[in-house]
Amino acid sequence: MSNSNENNVIFRAAPGGKLSGRIRVPGDKSISHRSIMLGSLAEGVTDISGFLEGEDNIATLDAFRAMGVRIEGPDAGRVTVHGVGMHGLKAPAKPLYLGNSGTSMRLLSGLMAGQKFDVEMSGDASLSKRPMKRVTDPLRLMGAVVDTSGTGTPPLKVKGGQPLKGIDYMMPMASAQVKSCLLLAGLYAAGKTCVTEPAPTRDHTERMLTGFGYAVERRGNTVCVQGGGRLKATRIDVPADISSATFFMVGAAIAAGSDIVLEHVGINPTRIGVINILRLMGAELELLNEREAGGEPVADIRVRAGKLKGIRIPEDQVPLAIDEFPALFIAAACAEGETVLTGAEELRVKESDRIQVMADGLVALGVDARPTPDGMVIHGGRIGSGQVDSHGDHRIAMSFAMAALVASGAITITDCANVNTSFPGFVDLANKAGLGLTVDPA
Ligand code: S3P
């Protein structure tokens, strides 16, 4: 746990209620990580607003401070990064501790492979079980010297001073973290680094590199960078995180009488699987006031309660909604008929095994949910009351909190401290919108 002494944080969610009003959820986690990384390596001062002050992003920020970057903030989402240039990072005095954050470790492994110094990176119990071979294999092809535990998990040790060469890599899985890792290593490699993805994944790294003045070549599912360039500081306005907005979208879609507007949400086409899937299920969802902020499309999202129906989730939507399935499973539990998810085996290696942990929680609440190796089959019906274990997974805890809106009795959710990794202030905001959540210990 990122807070080992707090892993007994319990959410008690009272049954019933509806969501209403206008709220802005915190900043996008993926974009916030990248803003610190690229801002640190840029020449000049990068001003960030809307930065997510969650534990995962603070882990990234602290890592760059430990490598000698002067960073002011965060203060109400404002961060000022005094970039040190591509070759200005310094060896940290001790291993970098990255808590629960897989994104920090995987993206940093690529960046660290290009440095002159050695680095060791470690994480909490969950991160220590997550697969790193997916980044170490291609990094080795580039000439990096990286070590993991015998099972390919953290701690990850990167040896400095290794010349890297560009590669042409076909990713075996649709992963933005692997793609980003290799592009970041590619900034330091001789020649060109190209990554081809089997299906589109979030493209925040490519967009932000462009925003920092770095040329990125995109052709179909392939993206390439030429090593040896420079980054120029810029301004970054981080939109609200669609993955955090998801809990409220699902809550409003399932709870009778709900009508909520989620403000300034990032609607990058590589992230809107949740909108597409909820619409296929019949949700009443409108995108209002579509505009652009800092190279990313944003909109206000209005969601009203409606009748949901079970669907077969199109596999091409899976990478575009990869973090949203815990909440989507709750929507499926409230839909009429059967919802079938396939092609989502990646869910088994997230902060928890999200297929097993969600199925266990749904079954504990009386829902007909059957896990499969690569997805789940859920028969919609009534959600009962009871106790579920989030296994320290932030998105599982928040998803079951929303389930209480339609449950027949209270839902108790254990091991919730990690909600702070992505959504500080969740309980207050959720209660303001209409949930009845209390936290133990208060
Ligand atoms: C992320 C990519 C996704 C996602 C994670 C954040 C990113 O992981 O699950 O929360 O910021 O690049 P994968 O790329 O491994 O699917």
Coordinates of C-alpha atoms and ligand atoms in Angstrom, one line a residue:
M1 CA 0.0 0.0 0.0
S2 CA 1.1 3.5 -0.6
N3 CA -0.1 4.2 3.0
S4 CA 0.7 0.9 4.7
N5 CA -0.7 2.1 8.0
E6 CA -3.9 3.2 6.4
N7 CA -4.8 0.1 4.5
N8 CA -7.8 -0.4 6.7
V9 CA -9.6 2.6 5.4
I10 CA -13.2 1.6 5.0
F11 CA -16.0 3.3 3.0
R12 CA -19.6 2.9 4.2
A13 CA -22.0 3.7 1.4
A14 CA -25.6 4.3 2.4
P15 CA -28.2 2.9 -0.1
G16 CA -30.1 5.2 -2.5
G17 CA -29.8 8.7 -3.7
K18 CA -29.2 10.4 -7.0
L19 CA -26.5 12.5 -8.6
S20 CA -27.1 16.1 -9.5
G21 CA -25.4 19.5 -10.0
R22 CA -22.2 20.6 -11.8
I23 CA -18.9 19.2 -10.6
R24 CA -15.3 19.2 -11.9
V25 CA -13.3 16.0 -11.1
P26 CA -9.5 16.3 -10.6
G27 CA -7.0 16.5 -13.4
D28 CA -6.0 13.7 -15.7
K29 CA -3.6 11.3 -14.2
S30 CA -1.9 10.3 -17.5
I31 CA -1.4 13.8 -18.7
S32 CA -0.2 15.0 -15.2
H33 CA 2.6 12.3 -15.2
R34 CA 3.8 13.3 -18.6
S35 CA 3.7 17.1 -17.8
I36 CA 6.3 16.6 -15.0
M37 CA 8.4 14.2 -17.1
L38 CA 8.6 16.4 -20.2
G39 CA 8.7 19.7 -18.2
S40 CA 11.7 18.4 -16.3
L41 CA 13.6 17.5 -19.6
A42 CA 12.7 20.7 -21.4
E43 CA 14.7 23.9 -21.7
G44 CA 13.0 26.7 -19.8
V45 CA 10.1 26.9 -17.3
T46 CA 6.9 24.9 -17.8
D47 CA 3.8 26.1 -16.1
I48 CA 1.1 23.5 -15.4
S49 CA -2.5 24.1 -14.3
G50 CA -5.1 21.5 -13.4
F51 CA -2.3 19.1 -12.2
L52 CA -3.7 16.0 -10.4
E53 CA -2.4 16.1 -6.8
G54 CA -2.9 12.3 -6.3
E55 CA -0.3 10.1 -4.8
D56 CA 0.7 8.5 -8.1
N57 CA 1.5 11.9 -9.7
I58 CA 3.3 13.1 -6.5
A59 CA 5.5 9.9 -6.8
T60 CA 6.5 11.1 -10.3
L61 CA 7.1 14.6 -9.1
D62 CA 9.2 13.5 -6.1
A63 CA 11.3 11.3 -8.4
F64 CA 12.2 14.3 -10.6
R65 CA 13.0 16.4 -7.5
A66 CA 15.2 13.5 -6.3
M67 CA 17.0 13.8 -9.7
G68 CA 17.7 17.5 -9.1
V69 CA 14.8 19.2 -10.8
R70 CA 13.4 22.3 -9.1
I71 CA 9.6 22.0 -9.0
E72 CA 7.3 24.5 -7.3
G73 CA 3.9 23.4 -6.1
P74 CA 1.6 21.7 -6.4
D75 CA -0.6 24.5 -5.2
A76 CA -4.3 24.2 -6.1
G77 CA -3.3 22.3 -9.3
R78 CA -0.5 24.8 -10.2
V79 CA 3.0 23.4 -10.7
T80 CA 6.1 25.2 -12.1
V81 CA 8.8 23.0 -13.4
H82 CA 12.3 24.4 -14.0
G83 CA 13.5 22.2 -16.8
V84 CA 17.1 21.0 -16.8
G85 CA 17.3 20.0 -20.5
M86 CA 17.6 16.5 -21.9
H87 CA 20.9 15.8 -20.2
G88 CA 20.5 17.7 -17.0
L89 CA 19.1 15.1 -14.6
K90 CA 21.3 14.0 -11.7
A91 CA 21.7 10.7 -10.0
P92 CA 19.3 10.3 -7.2
A93 CA 20.8 9.6 -3.7
K94 CA 18.6 6.6 -3.2
P95 CA 16.2 4.3 -5.1
L96 CA 13.1 6.0 -6.5
Y97 CA 10.0 4.8 -4.6
L98 CA 7.0 5.0 -6.9
G99 CA 4.2 3.7 -4.6
N100 CA 1.2 2.3 -6.5
S101 CA 2.1 3.9 -9.8
G102 CA 2.7 1.6 -12.8
T103 CA 2.7 4.5 -15.1
S104 CA 5.6 6.2 -13.3
M105 CA 7.7 3.0 -13.3
R106 CA 7.0 2.0 -16.9
L107 CA 7.5 5.5 -18.4
L108 CA 10.5 6.2 -16.2
S109 CA 12.2 2.9 -17.2
G110 CA 12.4 4.3 -20.7
L111 CA 13.7 7.7 -19.7
M112 CA 16.2 6.2 -17.2
A113 CA 17.6 3.9 -19.9
G114 CA 19.0 7.0 -21.6
Q115 CA 20.7 8.6 -18.6
K116 CA 24.4 8.5 -17.6
F117 CA 23.7 7.2 -14.1
D118 CA 22.3 4.0 -12.5
V119 CA 18.7 4.1 -11.0
E120 CA 16.7 1.6 -9.0
M121 CA 12.9 1.9 -8.8
S122 CA 10.6 0.2 -6.4
G123 CA 6.9 0.3 -5.4
D124 CA 4.2 -0.9 -3.0
A125 CA 2.9 -4.5 -2.7
S126 CA 0.6 -4.1 -5.8
L127 CA 3.3 -2.5 -8.0
S128 CA 5.8 -5.1 -6.9
K129 CA 3.6 -7.8 -8.5
R130 CA 3.1 -6.0 -11.9
P131 CA 4.7 -7.3 -15.1
M132 CA 7.8 -5.3 -16.3
K133 CA 9.0 -7.7 -19.0
R134 CA 6.8 -5.8 -21.4
V135 CA 9.1 -2.8 -21.1
T136 CA 12.4 -4.5 -20.3
D137 CA 12.3 -6.8 -23.3
P138 CA 12.1 -4.0 -25.9
L139 CA 14.4 -1.7 -23.9
R140 CA 17.1 -4.4 -24.1
L141 CA 16.6 -4.6 -27.8
M142 CA 17.5 -0.9 -27.8
G143 CA 20.7 -1.6 -25.9
A144 CA 19.5 -0.8 -22.4
V145 CA 20.8 -2.8 -19.4
V146 CA 17.9 -3.4 -17.1
D147 CA 17.2 -5.9 -14.3
T148 CA 14.1 -7.0 -12.6
S149 CA 13.3 -9.8 -10.1
G150 CA 13.4 -13.3 -11.4
T151 CA 9.7 -13.1 -12.2
G152 CA 10.1 -10.0 -14.2
T153 CA 8.6 -7.7 -11.5
P154 CA 10.0 -4.7 -9.6
P155 CA 12.4 -3.6 -8.3
L156 CA 13.7 -2.4 -11.6
K157 CA 17.4 -1.5 -11.9
V158 CA 18.5 0.5 -14.9
K159 CA 22.3 0.8 -15.7
G160 CA 23.4 4.2 -16.9
G161 CA 25.7 5.2 -19.7
Q162 CA 24.5 2.6 -22.2
P163 CA 24.3 3.8 -25.8
L164 CA 20.8 3.2 -27.1
K165 CA 19.8 2.6 -30.7
G166 CA 16.4 3.1 -32.3
I167 CA 14.3 0.0 -33.0
D168 CA 11.2 -0.8 -34.9
Y169 CA 8.9 -2.5 -32.4
M170 CA 5.6 -4.3 -32.8
M171 CA 3.9 -4.3 -29.4
P172 CA 2.4 -7.6 -28.4
M173 CA -0.3 -5.9 -26.4
A174 CA -2.2 -2.6 -26.8
S175 CA -0.4 -0.6 -24.0
A176 CA 0.2 3.2 -23.9
Q177 CA 2.6 2.7 -21.1
V178 CA 4.9 0.4 -23.2
K179 CA 4.6 2.7 -26.2
S180 CA 5.4 5.8 -24.1
C181 CA 8.3 4.0 -22.4
L182 CA 9.9 3.3 -25.8
L183 CA 9.2 6.7 -27.3
L184 CA 10.9 8.3 -24.2
A185 CA 13.9 6.0 -24.6
G186 CA 13.8 6.8 -28.3
L187 CA 14.5 10.5 -27.4
Y188 CA 18.0 9.3 -26.3
A189 CA 18.6 6.7 -29.0
A190 CA 20.7 6.9 -32.2
G191 CA 18.4 7.0 -35.2
K192 CA 14.7 6.4 -35.3
T193 CA 12.5 4.5 -32.8
C194 CA 9.2 3.3 -34.2
V195 CA 6.4 1.6 -32.2
T196 CA 3.4 -0.1 -33.8
E197 CA 0.4 -0.9 -31.6
P198 CA -2.1 -3.7 -32.3
A199 CA -4.9 -1.3 -31.5
P200 CA -5.0 2.5 -30.8
T201 CA -4.1 3.4 -27.2
R202 CA -4.0 6.8 -25.4
D203 CA -1.8 9.2 -27.3
H204 CA -1.0 11.8 -24.6
T205 CA 2.8 11.3 -24.9
E206 CA 2.7 11.9 -28.7
R207 CA 0.5 15.0 -28.3
M208 CA 2.6 16.4 -25.5
L209 CA 5.9 15.8 -27.3
T210 CA 4.5 17.8 -30.1
G211 CA 3.5 20.5 -27.7
F212 CA 7.1 20.7 -26.4
G213 CA 8.3 21.2 -30.0
Y214 CA 9.5 17.6 -30.6
A215 CA 8.8 16.1 -34.0
V216 CA 6.6 13.0 -33.8
E217 CA 5.8 11.0 -37.0
R218 CA 2.5 9.1 -37.0
R219 CA 1.4 6.7 -39.7
G220 CA -1.6 4.5 -39.0
N221 CA -0.8 2.5 -35.9
T222 CA 2.9 3.4 -36.0
V223 CA 4.5 6.3 -34.2
C224 CA 8.2 7.3 -34.5
V225 CA 10.6 9.7 -32.9
Q226 CA 14.2 10.6 -34.0
G227 CA 16.7 10.6 -31.2
G228 CA 18.8 13.5 -30.2
G229 CA 16.2 16.4 -30.3
R230 CA 15.3 18.9 -27.6
L231 CA 12.2 19.9 -25.7
K232 CA 11.1 23.5 -25.3
A233 CA 9.2 24.5 -22.2
T234 CA 5.5 25.2 -22.6
R235 CA 2.2 25.8 -20.7
I236 CA 0.0 22.8 -19.9
D237 CA -3.7 23.0 -19.0
V238 CA -4.6 19.5 -17.7
P239 CA -8.2 18.6 -18.3
A240 CA -10.4 16.8 -15.8
D241 CA -9.7 13.0 -15.9
I242 CA -12.4 11.1 -17.9
S243 CA -11.4 8.0 -15.8
S244 CA -12.4 9.8 -12.7
A245 CA -15.5 11.3 -14.3
T246 CA -16.5 7.8 -15.2
F247 CA -17.7 7.0 -11.7
F248 CA -20.2 9.9 -11.8
M249 CA -21.2 9.0 -15.4
V250 CA -22.1 5.5 -14.3
G251 CA -23.7 6.7 -11.0
A252 CA -25.9 9.1 -12.8
A253 CA -26.8 6.6 -15.5
I254 CA -28.0 4.1 -13.0
A255 CA -29.6 6.2 -10.2
A256 CA -33.2 7.2 -11.0
G257 CA -33.7 11.0 -11.1
S258 CA -30.0 11.8 -11.7
D259 CA -28.9 14.7 -13.9
I260 CA -25.3 15.8 -13.5
V261 CA -22.8 17.9 -15.5
L262 CA -19.1 17.0 -15.4
E263 CA -17.1 20.0 -16.3
H264 CA -14.0 20.3 -18.5
V265 CA -13.4 16.6 -19.0
G266 CA -10.8 15.4 -21.5
I267 CA -12.4 13.6 -24.4
N268 CA -9.3 12.6 -26.3
P269 CA -10.6 10.0 -28.9
T270 CA -8.2 7.4 -27.5
R271 CA -10.0 7.7 -24.1
I272 CA -13.7 7.8 -24.9
G273 CA -14.4 4.1 -24.9
V274 CA -16.5 4.6 -21.7
I275 CA -18.8 7.2 -23.5
N276 CA -19.1 4.9 -26.5
I277 CA -19.9 1.8 -24.4
L278 CA -22.4 3.7 -22.1
R279 CA -24.2 5.0 -25.2
L280 CA -24.4 1.5 -26.7
M281 CA -26.0 0.5 -23.4
G282 CA -28.6 3.2 -23.9
A283 CA -27.3 5.8 -21.4
E284 CA -28.4 9.4 -21.8
L285 CA -25.2 11.2 -22.3
E286 CA -24.5 14.5 -24.0
L287 CA -21.2 16.3 -24.8
L288 CA -21.6 20.0 -24.3
N289 CA -19.4 23.0 -25.2
E290 CA -16.7 20.9 -27.0
R291 CA -13.4 22.8 -27.2
E292 CA -9.7 22.4 -27.0
A293 CA -7.3 22.9 -24.0
G294 CA -3.6 22.6 -24.3
G295 CA -3.6 20.2 -27.3
E296 CA -6.4 18.0 -25.9
P297 CA -10.1 18.1 -26.7
V298 CA -12.4 18.7 -23.7
A299 CA -16.1 19.0 -23.1
D300 CA -18.7 19.2 -20.4
I301 CA -20.5 15.9 -20.1
R302 CA -24.2 15.8 -19.0
V303 CA -25.5 12.4 -17.9
R304 CA -29.1 11.7 -17.0
A305 CA -30.6 8.5 -15.5
G306 CA -32.0 6.1 -18.1
K307 CA -32.8 2.5 -18.8
L308 CA -29.6 0.5 -19.6
K309 CA -29.5 -2.7 -21.6
G310 CA -26.9 -5.4 -21.6
I311 CA -24.6 -5.5 -24.6
R312 CA -21.7 -7.4 -26.1
I313 CA -18.9 -4.9 -25.6
P314 CA -17.0 -4.3 -28.9
E315 CA -13.4 -5.5 -28.5
D316 CA -12.1 -2.4 -30.3
Q317 CA -13.4 -0.3 -27.4
V318 CA -11.4 -2.2 -24.8
P319 CA -8.1 -0.3 -25.0
L320 CA -10.1 3.0 -25.2
A321 CA -11.9 2.2 -21.9
I322 CA -9.2 0.1 -20.2
D323 CA -9.4 1.9 -16.8
E324 CA -13.2 2.2 -16.9
F325 CA -14.3 -1.5 -16.6
P326 CA -14.7 -1.6 -12.9
A327 CA -17.3 1.1 -13.2
L328 CA -18.8 -0.3 -16.4
F329 CA -19.3 -3.7 -14.6
I330 CA -21.5 -1.8 -12.1
A331 CA -23.5 -0.3 -15.1
A332 CA -23.8 -3.9 -16.5
A333 CA -25.1 -5.1 -13.2
C334 CA -27.9 -2.6 -13.4
A335 CA -28.7 -3.2 -17.1
E336 CA -31.5 -5.4 -18.4
G337 CA -30.1 -8.6 -19.9
E338 CA -26.6 -9.9 -20.3
T339 CA -23.4 -7.9 -20.8
V340 CA -20.4 -9.8 -22.2
L341 CA -16.8 -8.5 -22.1
T342 CA -14.1 -10.3 -24.0
G343 CA -10.5 -9.4 -25.1
A344 CA -9.8 -7.7 -21.8
E345 CA -7.1 -10.0 -20.3
E346 CA -5.0 -6.8 -19.5
L347 CA -7.5 -6.1 -16.7
R348 CA -5.9 -9.0 -14.8
V349 CA -2.6 -7.1 -14.4
K350 CA -3.8 -3.7 -13.3
E351 CA -3.6 -2.4 -9.7
S352 CA -5.4 -5.6 -8.8
D353 CA -6.8 -8.4 -10.9
R354 CA -9.8 -6.4 -11.9
I355 CA -11.7 -9.3 -13.4
Q356 CA -11.6 -11.5 -10.3
V357 CA -11.9 -8.7 -7.7
M358 CA -14.9 -7.1 -9.4
A359 CA -16.6 -10.5 -9.9
D360 CA -16.0 -11.4 -6.3
G361 CA -17.5 -8.1 -5.1
L362 CA -20.5 -8.3 -7.4
V363 CA -21.2 -11.9 -6.3
A364 CA -21.0 -10.7 -2.7
L365 CA -23.7 -8.2 -3.5
G366 CA -25.9 -10.9 -5.1
V367 CA -25.2 -10.1 -8.7
D368 CA -24.9 -12.9 -11.3
A369 CA -21.3 -12.2 -12.5
R370 CA -19.1 -14.8 -14.1
P371 CA -15.4 -14.1 -14.6
T372 CA -13.7 -15.5 -17.8
P373 CA -10.0 -15.6 -18.6
D374 CA -10.3 -12.4 -20.7
G375 CA -13.5 -10.7 -19.4
M376 CA -16.8 -11.2 -17.7
V377 CA -20.4 -12.1 -18.2
I378 CA -22.9 -10.2 -16.1
H379 CA -26.6 -10.7 -15.9
G380 CA -28.2 -7.4 -14.8
G381 CA -30.5 -7.5 -11.8
R382 CA -30.8 -6.2 -8.3
I383 CA -27.7 -5.1 -6.3
G384 CA -28.0 -6.2 -2.7
S385 CA -26.1 -5.0 0.3
G386 CA -23.0 -6.4 1.9
Q387 CA -19.2 -6.1 2.2
V388 CA -16.7 -6.0 -0.7
D389 CA -12.9 -5.9 -0.6
S390 CA -11.3 -3.4 -3.0
H391 CA -7.9 -5.1 -2.6
G392 CA -6.3 -1.7 -2.4
D393 CA -7.5 -0.8 -5.9
H394 CA -8.7 2.8 -6.1
R395 CA -11.0 2.2 -9.1
I396 CA -12.7 -0.8 -7.5
A397 CA -13.4 1.1 -4.3
M398 CA -15.0 4.0 -6.2
S399 CA -17.0 1.8 -8.4
F400 CA -18.7 0.0 -5.5
A401 CA -19.4 3.3 -3.8
M402 CA -21.5 4.2 -6.9
A403 CA -23.2 0.8 -6.8
A404 CA -24.8 1.9 -3.4
L405 CA -27.0 4.4 -5.3
V406 CA -29.1 1.5 -6.4
A407 CA -28.4 -1.1 -3.7
S408 CA -31.1 -2.5 -1.5
G409 CA -28.9 -1.8 1.6
A410 CA -25.6 -0.4 2.7
I411 CA -22.3 -1.4 1.0
T412 CA -19.1 -1.6 3.0
I413 CA -15.9 -1.4 1.0
T414 CA -12.6 -2.3 2.6
D415 CA -9.0 -1.3 1.9
C416 CA -9.8 2.1 0.3
A417 CA -6.7 4.2 1.2
N418 CA -5.5 4.1 -2.4
V419 CA -8.4 6.1 -3.7
N420 CA -6.0 9.0 -3.0
T421 CA -3.6 7.7 -5.7
S422 CA -5.9 9.0 -8.5
F423 CA -8.8 10.9 -6.8
P424 CA -8.0 13.0 -3.8
G425 CA -11.3 14.5 -2.4
F426 CA -13.4 11.7 -3.9
V427 CA -15.6 11.3 -0.8
D428 CA -16.4 15.0 -0.4
L429 CA -17.1 15.4 -4.1
A430 CA -19.3 12.3 -4.2
N431 CA -21.3 13.4 -1.2
K432 CA -21.7 16.8 -2.7
A433 CA -23.1 15.2 -5.8
G434 CA -25.5 13.0 -3.9
L435 CA -23.9 9.9 -2.5
G436 CA -24.1 9.0 1.2
L437 CA -20.5 8.0 2.0
T438 CA -18.7 7.9 5.3
V439 CA -15.1 6.9 5.9
D440 CA -13.8 4.8 8.8
P441 CA -11.5 6.0 10.4
A442 CA -12.9 9.4 9.7
Ligands
S3P1 C1 -1.8 4.6 -18.8 C2 -2.0 3.6 -19.6 C3 -2.9 2.4 -19.3 C4 -3.7 2.7 -18.1 C5 -3.0 3.4 -17.0 C6 -2.4 4.7 -17.5 C7 -0.9 5.7 -19.2 O1 -2.1 1.3 -19.0 O2 -4.3 1.5 -17.6 O3 -3.9 3.7 -15.9 O4 -0.9 6.8 -18.6 O5 -0.1 5.5 -20.2 P1 -1.6 0.3 -20.2 O6 -1.0 1.2 -21.2 O7 -0.6 -0.6 -19.6 O8 -2.8 -0.4 -20.6

